[in-house]
Amino acid sequence: MLKMQNIRKSYRTDTIETHALRDFSLEVNEGEFVSVTGPSGSGKTTFLNIAGLLETPTGGEYLLDGQEIGGLSDRDRSRMRNEKIGFIFQGFNLIPDLNLFDNIDVPLRYRGFNTKERRRRIEKSLEQVGLSARAKHLPAQLSGGQQQRVAIARALAGEPRFLLADEPTGNLDSLMARQVMELLEFINEWGTTIIMVTHDPDLARRAQRNIQIVDGQVSDLRQSIAQEEIATV
Amino acid sequence: MFELKPMLSALWRNKVSAMLIALQLALTLAIVSNATAIVQDRLTSMARPTGMDVDNIIAITFMPVPKDYDMAGAVRADLDMMRSMPGVVDASVTNHIPVSGSGSASSFYLEPNAQIGDLDGNYYQTDPHFINTLGLNLIAGRNFSDDEMHVIGSNESFIGSVIIVTQQFADAAFPEGDALGKFLYHGSKDNPMEIIGIVERHLGAWPSWALAGNVVFHPLLVEGNHKRYLVRTEPGQRDAIFKQLEDKLAERDPQRVIHLETLSEKLASTHVSDNIMVKVLSAVMTLLTFIVALGIVGLTIFWINQRAKQIGIRRALGATRANISRYFLVENSLIAGTGLVLGTAGALIINQLMVSEFSQPVLSLTILAVCAILLFAVSLAAALMPAMRAANISPAMATRSI
Ligand SMILES: Nc1ncnc2c1ncn2[C@@H]1O[C@H](COP(=O)(O)OP(=O)(O)O)[C@@H](O)[C@H]1O
Ligand SMILES: [Mg+2]
């Protein structure tokens, strides 16, 4: 599903060069639920951004769904994000000027679905997150947990193969966090591959596999390989 | 695939800034289209044919100094002298120089002792040589004869029995096209003036007057006032004759003050105010358009900065660069379209006022449409650069800044 080999990413400002990822290698299989932990600034978001084609690596090889990403144009990467990848962000990232219905509609319009198909998907995904009644509300009229569920609905509506979540519960209290986690587990059961960055060790443990990033590298590759073997046995 | 509905609802939540730009465009269209109408009107009026051989005519003004000056004698002697000069085609006397911006106008009536139904016409008191001197084209009837020419004192009142009119005036008075042989009257007088000839065209004293070209000629010399001569030369001889005339007129009668000008100079100086008007209005239009373009650039950049995060989110959700630029261009078009619709209404209202209060030209729909299309293009062009910049916002914006 996802295969990264010796990925490097460095950010250069006028004075300093930061190596956010160094020799980063990782494989994630179809249908896995992987949690990513690690200290702040260790490169977790950078990893998710590269995995989600939001940023391009400085070096290394990245295969997503059998496709070498390095040679893709900006346009192709946009299409791949749109069709294969769903994003869930810590800050929800709903568009404040649009109501819930229109927010979920955004990626579907870029996808080029017709009105009927879009409406069907929007209604279905709102139902899945239990917010059908709020379709015409603005994001600001919802609680944080509800907003995050809308963001999940927006990701689900495109029926992505691959869901990337960057601290999806970071801004939520524990009850709401649990609801969101349950929703993600449910989605994973239906076959969507999920990679979730989290600070919460309890949530991280609930994933099939946990990887730790320290200083831009997977800290204990052996451990995660060992876990993977257990999972496949 | 324009996202019109969500775009409109997003715009509605930012309606104040959007409305400001739309109103700015509306005002610009209202002003620019009316100014264009005026400019076009002035340009056409400046380009109007005068009907005269302007390039080869010299205009002479003289002011007699002594009280009991023999005006009629002086005029006869001057004209004889000038007509006999080699290179001179003809010369005539007149009360005003055509296209000079100064002249006389009067009301003419179709009935004697009439009070209503008057026609305004510019008139000249001249002599039987005026057609040849000005190079006019007599298209119907005949010229004045020498014995129809009258000389009167400055205090006398006299109305001659024959006139020549321009075709434009003839048509205005007699739309049936049968003016020749018909009579016109001065108000509250019952002396008939027969139209004995019609000249094709003579623009009269004021080229930008709404009725310019309504001209009536009387065969009359009124003594005592300033007198003017018009002298037409053979092509190419004007400047040489000009110099000779200065000397010869002074030589013939050194007592008087003589002033010579070419008719083309006269015409140019009459157009000076129109020229200035055209330049000022063009400058105002350019400036306004520039300011409105700057406003659009500014607002679009402001909005894009404000929505940088949202653009990143859209990119993360699959928007291509083209999707993003197009979003802002379509949004700009919606605002501009609204502004231009309002501006069209505004332009027509302002124009009604301009027509009724300041007798300015009527705004044609063609001018309005052309101005609206140009302003639309300007607003699109102004939004283009910011919209392209918006497309460069990284999708990582969605995860990086909170
Ligand atoms: N756009 C950027 N420019 C410069 N440095 C960056 C940029 N984005 C991230 N970094 C740096 O890269 C490192 C990894 O950041 P990040 O992936 O966001 O860490 P995490 O998500 O694990 O907290 C940090 O040192 C961060 O400061
Ligand atoms: Mg992070």
XYZ file of C-alpha atoms in Angstrom, chain A:
233
model
C 0.000 0.000 0.000
C 2.564 2.526 1.183
C 6.278 2.064 0.901
C 8.876 4.664 1.847
C 12.545 4.026 1.373
C 15.296 6.304 2.630
C 13.050 9.332 2.527
C 14.759 12.585 3.400
C 13.150 15.923 3.980
C 15.017 19.044 4.936
C 13.765 22.581 5.337
C 16.100 25.378 4.548
C 15.655 28.863 5.863
C 18.172 31.685 5.430
C 20.240 30.611 8.397
C 19.499 27.001 9.258
C 18.764 23.734 7.596
C 16.432 21.401 9.490
C 16.476 17.715 8.686
C 12.889 16.810 9.484
C 13.205 13.264 8.121
C 16.408 11.284 7.648
C 16.703 7.878 6.054
C 13.090 7.280 6.808
C 11.861 3.876 5.685
C 8.479 2.390 6.345
C 5.998 -0.004 4.841
C 2.285 0.009 5.576
C 0.006 -2.738 4.276
C -3.459 -2.451 2.914
C -6.083 -2.322 5.659
C -3.665 -1.586 8.493
C -4.347 0.865 11.277
C -0.989 2.376 12.223
C -0.477 4.847 15.021
C 2.503 7.178 15.003
C 3.930 8.642 18.172
C 7.000 10.600 19.019
C 8.172 13.784 20.651
C 7.123 17.128 19.342
C 9.233 18.260 16.409
C 10.386 14.753 15.623
C 8.948 14.781 12.108
C 5.521 13.160 12.486
C 3.634 15.831 10.543
C 6.367 15.935 7.944
C 5.981 12.189 7.470
C 2.180 12.502 7.123
C 2.529 15.391 4.675
C 4.826 13.401 2.475
C 2.670 10.295 2.791
C -0.380 12.397 1.861
C 1.383 14.093 -1.068
C 1.084 17.510 0.556
C 4.842 17.900 0.393
C 7.532 16.339 -1.737
C 10.543 14.676 -0.135
C 14.026 16.017 -0.682
C 15.199 12.512 -1.475
C 14.298 8.864 -1.317
C 11.632 6.716 -2.856
C 7.945 6.659 -2.164
C 5.475 4.199 -3.612
C 1.784 4.703 -2.917
C -0.651 2.088 -4.104
C 2.058 0.764 -6.413
C 2.665 4.156 -7.923
C 6.063 5.863 -7.813
C 5.287 9.362 -6.542
C 8.546 11.023 -7.487
C 7.675 11.489 -11.138
C 4.150 12.792 -10.679
C 3.138 16.293 -11.679
C 1.433 18.641 -9.262
C -1.793 17.979 -11.088
C -1.475 14.211 -10.778
C -0.665 14.484 -7.097
C -3.741 16.679 -6.614
C -5.880 14.069 -8.285
C -4.364 11.275 -6.219
C -5.017 13.195 -2.988
C -8.538 13.771 -4.136
C -9.292 10.188 -5.097
C -7.250 8.018 -2.770
C -6.435 9.963 0.354
C -8.586 11.350 3.148
C -7.195 13.834 5.636
C -8.158 14.528 9.213
C -6.372 17.399 10.906
C -5.895 18.427 14.483
C -7.554 21.780 13.825
C -10.486 20.186 11.908
C -9.791 22.481 8.935
C -13.353 22.982 7.872
C -13.953 26.003 5.649
C -15.622 28.537 7.930
C -17.662 30.260 5.184
C -19.350 27.049 4.068
C -22.030 25.028 5.824
C -21.452 21.350 6.596
C -23.055 20.155 3.380
C -20.902 22.457 1.248
C -17.786 21.592 3.252
C -18.189 17.895 2.508
C -18.976 18.834 -1.074
C -15.589 20.522 -1.640
C -13.511 17.427 -2.522
C -16.449 15.837 -4.343
C -16.680 18.808 -6.705
C -12.971 18.556 -7.466
C -13.620 14.888 -8.134
C -16.144 15.876 -10.818
C -19.119 13.897 -9.523
C -22.542 15.012 -10.677
C -24.970 16.744 -8.331
C -26.949 13.629 -7.553
C -23.938 11.510 -6.737
C -22.475 14.261 -4.575
C -25.713 14.679 -2.688
C -25.932 10.912 -2.103
C -22.395 10.738 -0.757
C -22.747 13.830 1.416
C -25.960 12.592 2.997
C -24.541 9.125 3.551
C -21.347 10.354 5.165
C -23.180 12.870 7.371
C -25.357 9.999 8.517
C -22.308 7.864 9.275
C -20.993 10.511 11.645
C -24.455 11.174 13.076
C -24.811 14.793 11.947
C -27.505 14.580 9.270
C -29.643 17.122 11.064
C -26.920 19.743 10.979
C -26.221 19.851 7.229
C -27.065 23.551 6.894
C -25.119 24.645 9.958
C -21.858 26.521 9.817
C -18.784 24.900 11.419
C -18.684 27.625 14.067
C -22.094 26.482 15.327
C -20.723 23.052 16.231
C -18.625 21.717 19.104
C -15.063 20.610 18.458
C -16.006 16.936 18.489
C -18.803 17.543 16.019
C -16.504 19.546 13.768
C -14.004 16.724 13.775
C -16.789 14.312 12.837
C -17.703 16.559 9.925
C -14.052 16.509 8.873
C -14.183 12.721 9.027
C -17.389 12.750 6.988
C -15.640 14.937 4.428
C -12.788 12.441 4.247
C -15.194 9.483 4.058
C -17.370 10.917 1.313
C -14.583 10.393 -1.196
C -14.319 6.719 -0.116
C -10.522 6.935 0.159
C -8.265 3.912 0.286
C -6.087 5.680 2.740
C -6.842 7.911 5.691
C -4.241 10.170 7.286
C -4.951 11.750 10.642
C -2.648 14.233 12.330
C -3.498 14.317 16.037
C -7.220 14.092 15.291
C -8.076 14.113 18.993
C -5.508 16.700 20.026
C -8.100 19.442 20.459
C -10.825 17.249 21.985
C -11.720 16.191 25.503
C -11.414 12.502 26.310
C -15.059 11.616 25.698
C -15.093 13.212 22.272
C -11.658 11.739 21.584
C -13.020 8.283 22.278
C -15.958 8.821 19.936
C -13.624 9.935 17.162
C -11.353 6.954 17.789
C -14.312 4.572 17.608
C -15.343 6.137 14.335
C -11.833 5.628 12.953
C -11.784 2.018 14.069
C -15.117 1.471 12.407
C -13.823 2.989 9.178
C -10.737 0.788 9.374
C -12.884 -2.303 9.755
C -14.446 -1.482 6.437
C -11.034 -1.730 4.843
C -9.570 1.739 4.824
C -5.879 1.947 5.667
C -5.328 4.459 8.457
C -2.231 6.208 9.701
C -2.841 8.282 12.779
C -0.392 10.539 14.582
C -1.268 10.869 18.254
C 0.134 11.932 21.583
C -2.265 9.751 23.504
C -0.603 6.439 24.446
C -3.984 4.775 25.102
C -5.214 5.591 21.613
C -1.862 4.612 20.117
C -2.141 1.196 21.722
C -5.538 0.611 20.174
C -3.955 0.621 16.697
C -2.724 -2.630 15.190
C 0.758 -1.263 15.020
C 2.564 1.623 16.603
C 5.623 3.268 15.190
C 7.682 5.830 16.983
C 9.477 8.627 15.234
C 12.445 10.154 16.975
C 14.601 12.782 15.387
C 13.281 12.175 11.902
C 13.673 8.407 11.925
C 11.611 5.407 12.876
C 13.104 4.774 16.273
C 12.683 1.029 16.579
C 12.153 -0.527 13.235
C 12.751 -3.957 14.664
C 9.945 -3.620 17.147
C 7.493 -2.567 14.505
C 8.612 -5.356 12.180
C 8.190 -7.782 15.076
C 4.673 -6.446 15.651
C 3.915 -6.736 12.002
C 4.966 -10.399 12.074
C 2.698 -10.996 15.012
C -0.115 -9.321 13.148
C 0.351 -11.444 10.064
C 0.745 -14.754 11.931
